[in-house]
Amino acid sequence: MERQDTQDREKLAAGWRELSEEVISGMREWRDGHPKATFREIETALDERLSRLRAQMLQDTALASSQADWREQPKAERPTCPECGSPLQSRGQHTRHLAVDGGQEITLERTYGTCPKCKGGVFPPR
Ligand SMILES: [Zn+2]
């Protein structure tokens, strides 16, 4: 299990390194094509590239921390309803899309829960 975690982390780090390289080479190429760019234009070009790396790191990190599934946990340790405090009932994994800075969107897998009393549904934060 722990070994699996290490492998997953290595894989994530490799992906992030690859994206970082794309930021660097992308900026070099862009600079060659825009030798007279203003400070503002350079900033925009850099932000565009960094936002992709940022979104990917955000998604990967959030996914890794949500992998601990609370479905099998005893009732007392399960997340509770924000309205009434009852332990939530798991409704399985659902995909959630979040808009983040830089016009990027990330996708998260979360265990969705409903409250047996209020009947409301929530994605408990992890
Ligand atoms: Zn409730």
Tab-separated table of C-alpha atoms and ligand atoms in Angstrom:
chain	number	residue	atom	x	y	z
A	1	MET	CA	0.000	0.000	0.000
A	2	GLU	CA	2.676	2.449	1.034
A	3	ARG	CA	4.747	1.376	-1.927
A	4	GLN	CA	1.788	2.071	-4.197
A	5	ASP	CA	1.551	5.581	-2.739
A	6	THR	CA	5.210	6.186	-3.473
A	7	GLN	CA	4.786	5.004	-7.053
A	8	ASP	CA	1.747	7.227	-7.512
A	9	ARG	CA	3.632	10.195	-6.152
A	10	GLU	CA	6.539	9.511	-8.492
A	11	LYS	CA	4.158	9.323	-11.415
A	12	LEU	CA	2.541	12.629	-10.457
A	13	ALA	CA	5.922	14.291	-10.001
A	14	ALA	CA	7.005	13.041	-13.431
A	15	GLY	CA	3.873	14.503	-14.992
A	16	TRP	CA	4.421	17.839	-13.251
A	17	ARG	CA	8.057	17.918	-14.344
A	18	GLU	CA	6.941	17.319	-17.918
A	19	LEU	CA	4.438	20.170	-17.720
A	20	SER	CA	7.099	22.425	-16.183
A	21	GLU	CA	9.370	21.668	-19.118
A	22	GLU	CA	6.519	22.628	-21.451
A	23	VAL	CA	6.176	25.951	-19.632
A	24	ILE	CA	9.895	26.621	-20.021
A	25	SER	CA	10.241	25.542	-23.653
A	26	GLY	CA	6.930	27.185	-24.510
A	27	MET	CA	8.105	30.488	-23.063
A	28	ARG	CA	11.439	30.267	-24.893
A	29	GLU	CA	9.649	29.674	-28.182
A	30	TRP	CA	7.185	32.438	-27.495
A	31	ARG	CA	10.018	34.839	-26.651
A	32	ASP	CA	11.769	34.023	-29.938
A	33	GLY	CA	8.571	34.875	-31.785
A	34	HIS	CA	7.934	38.034	-29.754
A	35	PRO	CA	11.288	39.756	-29.276
A	36	LYS	CA	9.662	43.153	-28.671
A	37	ALA	CA	6.897	42.062	-26.341
A	38	THR	CA	5.908	44.410	-23.544
A	39	PHE	CA	6.143	43.443	-19.914
A	40	ARG	CA	2.359	42.963	-19.855
A	41	GLU	CA	2.419	40.678	-22.917
A	42	ILE	CA	5.170	38.578	-21.391
A	43	GLU	CA	3.205	38.322	-18.171
A	44	THR	CA	0.080	37.163	-20.032
A	45	ALA	CA	1.979	34.559	-22.036
A	46	LEU	CA	3.616	33.230	-18.893
A	47	ASP	CA	0.366	33.130	-16.923
A	48	GLU	CA	-1.335	31.158	-19.692
A	49	ARG	CA	1.335	28.491	-19.508
A	50	LEU	CA	1.619	28.442	-15.736
A	51	SER	CA	-2.134	28.149	-15.261
A	52	ARG	CA	-2.103	24.755	-16.991
A	53	LEU	CA	0.580	23.493	-14.640
A	54	ARG	CA	-1.232	25.028	-11.691
A	55	ALA	CA	-4.564	23.379	-12.577
A	56	GLN	CA	-2.955	19.979	-13.083
A	57	MET	CA	-1.078	20.129	-9.781
A	58	LEU	CA	-4.213	21.264	-8.018
A	59	GLN	CA	-6.276	18.445	-9.489
A	60	ASP	CA	-3.696	15.738	-8.837
A	61	THR	CA	-3.085	16.844	-5.264
A	62	ALA	CA	-6.782	17.129	-4.456
A	63	LEU	CA	-7.490	13.716	-5.989
A	64	ALA	CA	-4.703	12.084	-4.013
A	65	SER	CA	-6.051	13.452	-0.759
A	66	SER	CA	-9.633	12.389	-1.530
A	67	GLN	CA	-8.705	8.788	-2.230
A	68	ALA	CA	-9.285	7.889	1.384
A	69	ASP	CA	-12.842	6.745	0.946
A	70	TRP	CA	-15.119	7.239	3.930
A	71	ARG	CA	-17.721	4.701	2.776
A	72	GLU	CA	-16.242	1.912	4.877
A	73	GLN	CA	-15.691	3.988	7.974
A	74	PRO	CA	-17.784	3.503	11.113
A	75	LYS	CA	-20.720	5.888	11.393
A	76	ALA	CA	-19.088	7.990	14.097
A	77	GLU	CA	-16.113	8.769	11.838
A	78	ARG	CA	-18.083	9.584	8.716
A	79	PRO	CA	-18.500	13.176	7.562
A	80	THR	CA	-21.593	14.838	8.918
A	81	CYS	CA	-24.350	16.938	7.424
A	82	PRO	CA	-23.486	20.643	7.604
A	83	GLU	CA	-27.143	21.403	8.410
A	84	CYS	CA	-28.052	18.967	11.187
A	85	GLY	CA	-24.884	17.014	12.023
A	86	SER	CA	-26.192	13.543	11.091
A	87	PRO	CA	-23.653	11.079	9.673
A	88	LEU	CA	-23.906	11.097	5.872
A	89	GLN	CA	-24.858	8.098	3.772
A	90	SER	CA	-22.500	7.395	0.905
A	91	ARG	CA	-23.947	7.599	-2.590
A	92	GLY	CA	-20.791	6.522	-4.327
A	93	GLN	CA	-18.137	8.363	-6.277
A	94	HIS	CA	-19.211	11.306	-8.337
A	95	THR	CA	-17.274	13.550	-10.632
A	96	ARG	CA	-17.176	17.207	-9.841
A	97	HIS	CA	-15.876	19.984	-12.064
A	98	LEU	CA	-14.355	23.089	-10.565
A	99	ALA	CA	-13.361	26.292	-12.296
A	100	VAL	CA	-10.011	27.553	-11.051
A	101	ASP	CA	-7.795	30.581	-11.691
A	102	GLY	CA	-6.444	31.089	-15.171
A	103	GLY	CA	-9.642	29.957	-16.905
A	104	GLN	CA	-8.818	26.306	-16.226
A	105	GLU	CA	-11.172	23.572	-15.098
A	106	ILE	CA	-10.264	20.645	-12.907
A	107	THR	CA	-12.071	17.360	-12.359
A	108	LEU	CA	-12.383	15.762	-8.940
A	109	GLU	CA	-13.663	12.351	-7.886
A	110	ARG	CA	-15.449	12.676	-4.596
A	111	THR	CA	-17.565	10.394	-2.501
A	112	TYR	CA	-20.965	11.995	-2.571
A	113	GLY	CA	-23.142	11.756	0.522
A	114	THR	CA	-26.737	12.465	1.414
A	115	CYS	CA	-28.217	13.317	4.770
A	116	PRO	CA	-30.824	10.775	5.965
A	117	LYS	CA	-32.691	13.576	7.797
A	118	CYS	CA	-32.552	16.653	5.550
A	119	LYS	CA	-32.243	14.651	2.334
A	120	GLY	CA	-29.698	17.154	1.101
A	121	GLY	CA	-26.598	16.042	-0.789
A	122	VAL	CA	-23.043	17.194	-0.166
A	123	PHE	CA	-19.470	16.558	-1.210
A	124	PRO	CA	-17.731	16.555	2.171
A	125	PRO	CA	-14.390	18.373	2.065
A	126	ARG	CA	-11.364	16.164	2.647
B	1	ZN	ZN	-28.930	16.895	7.692
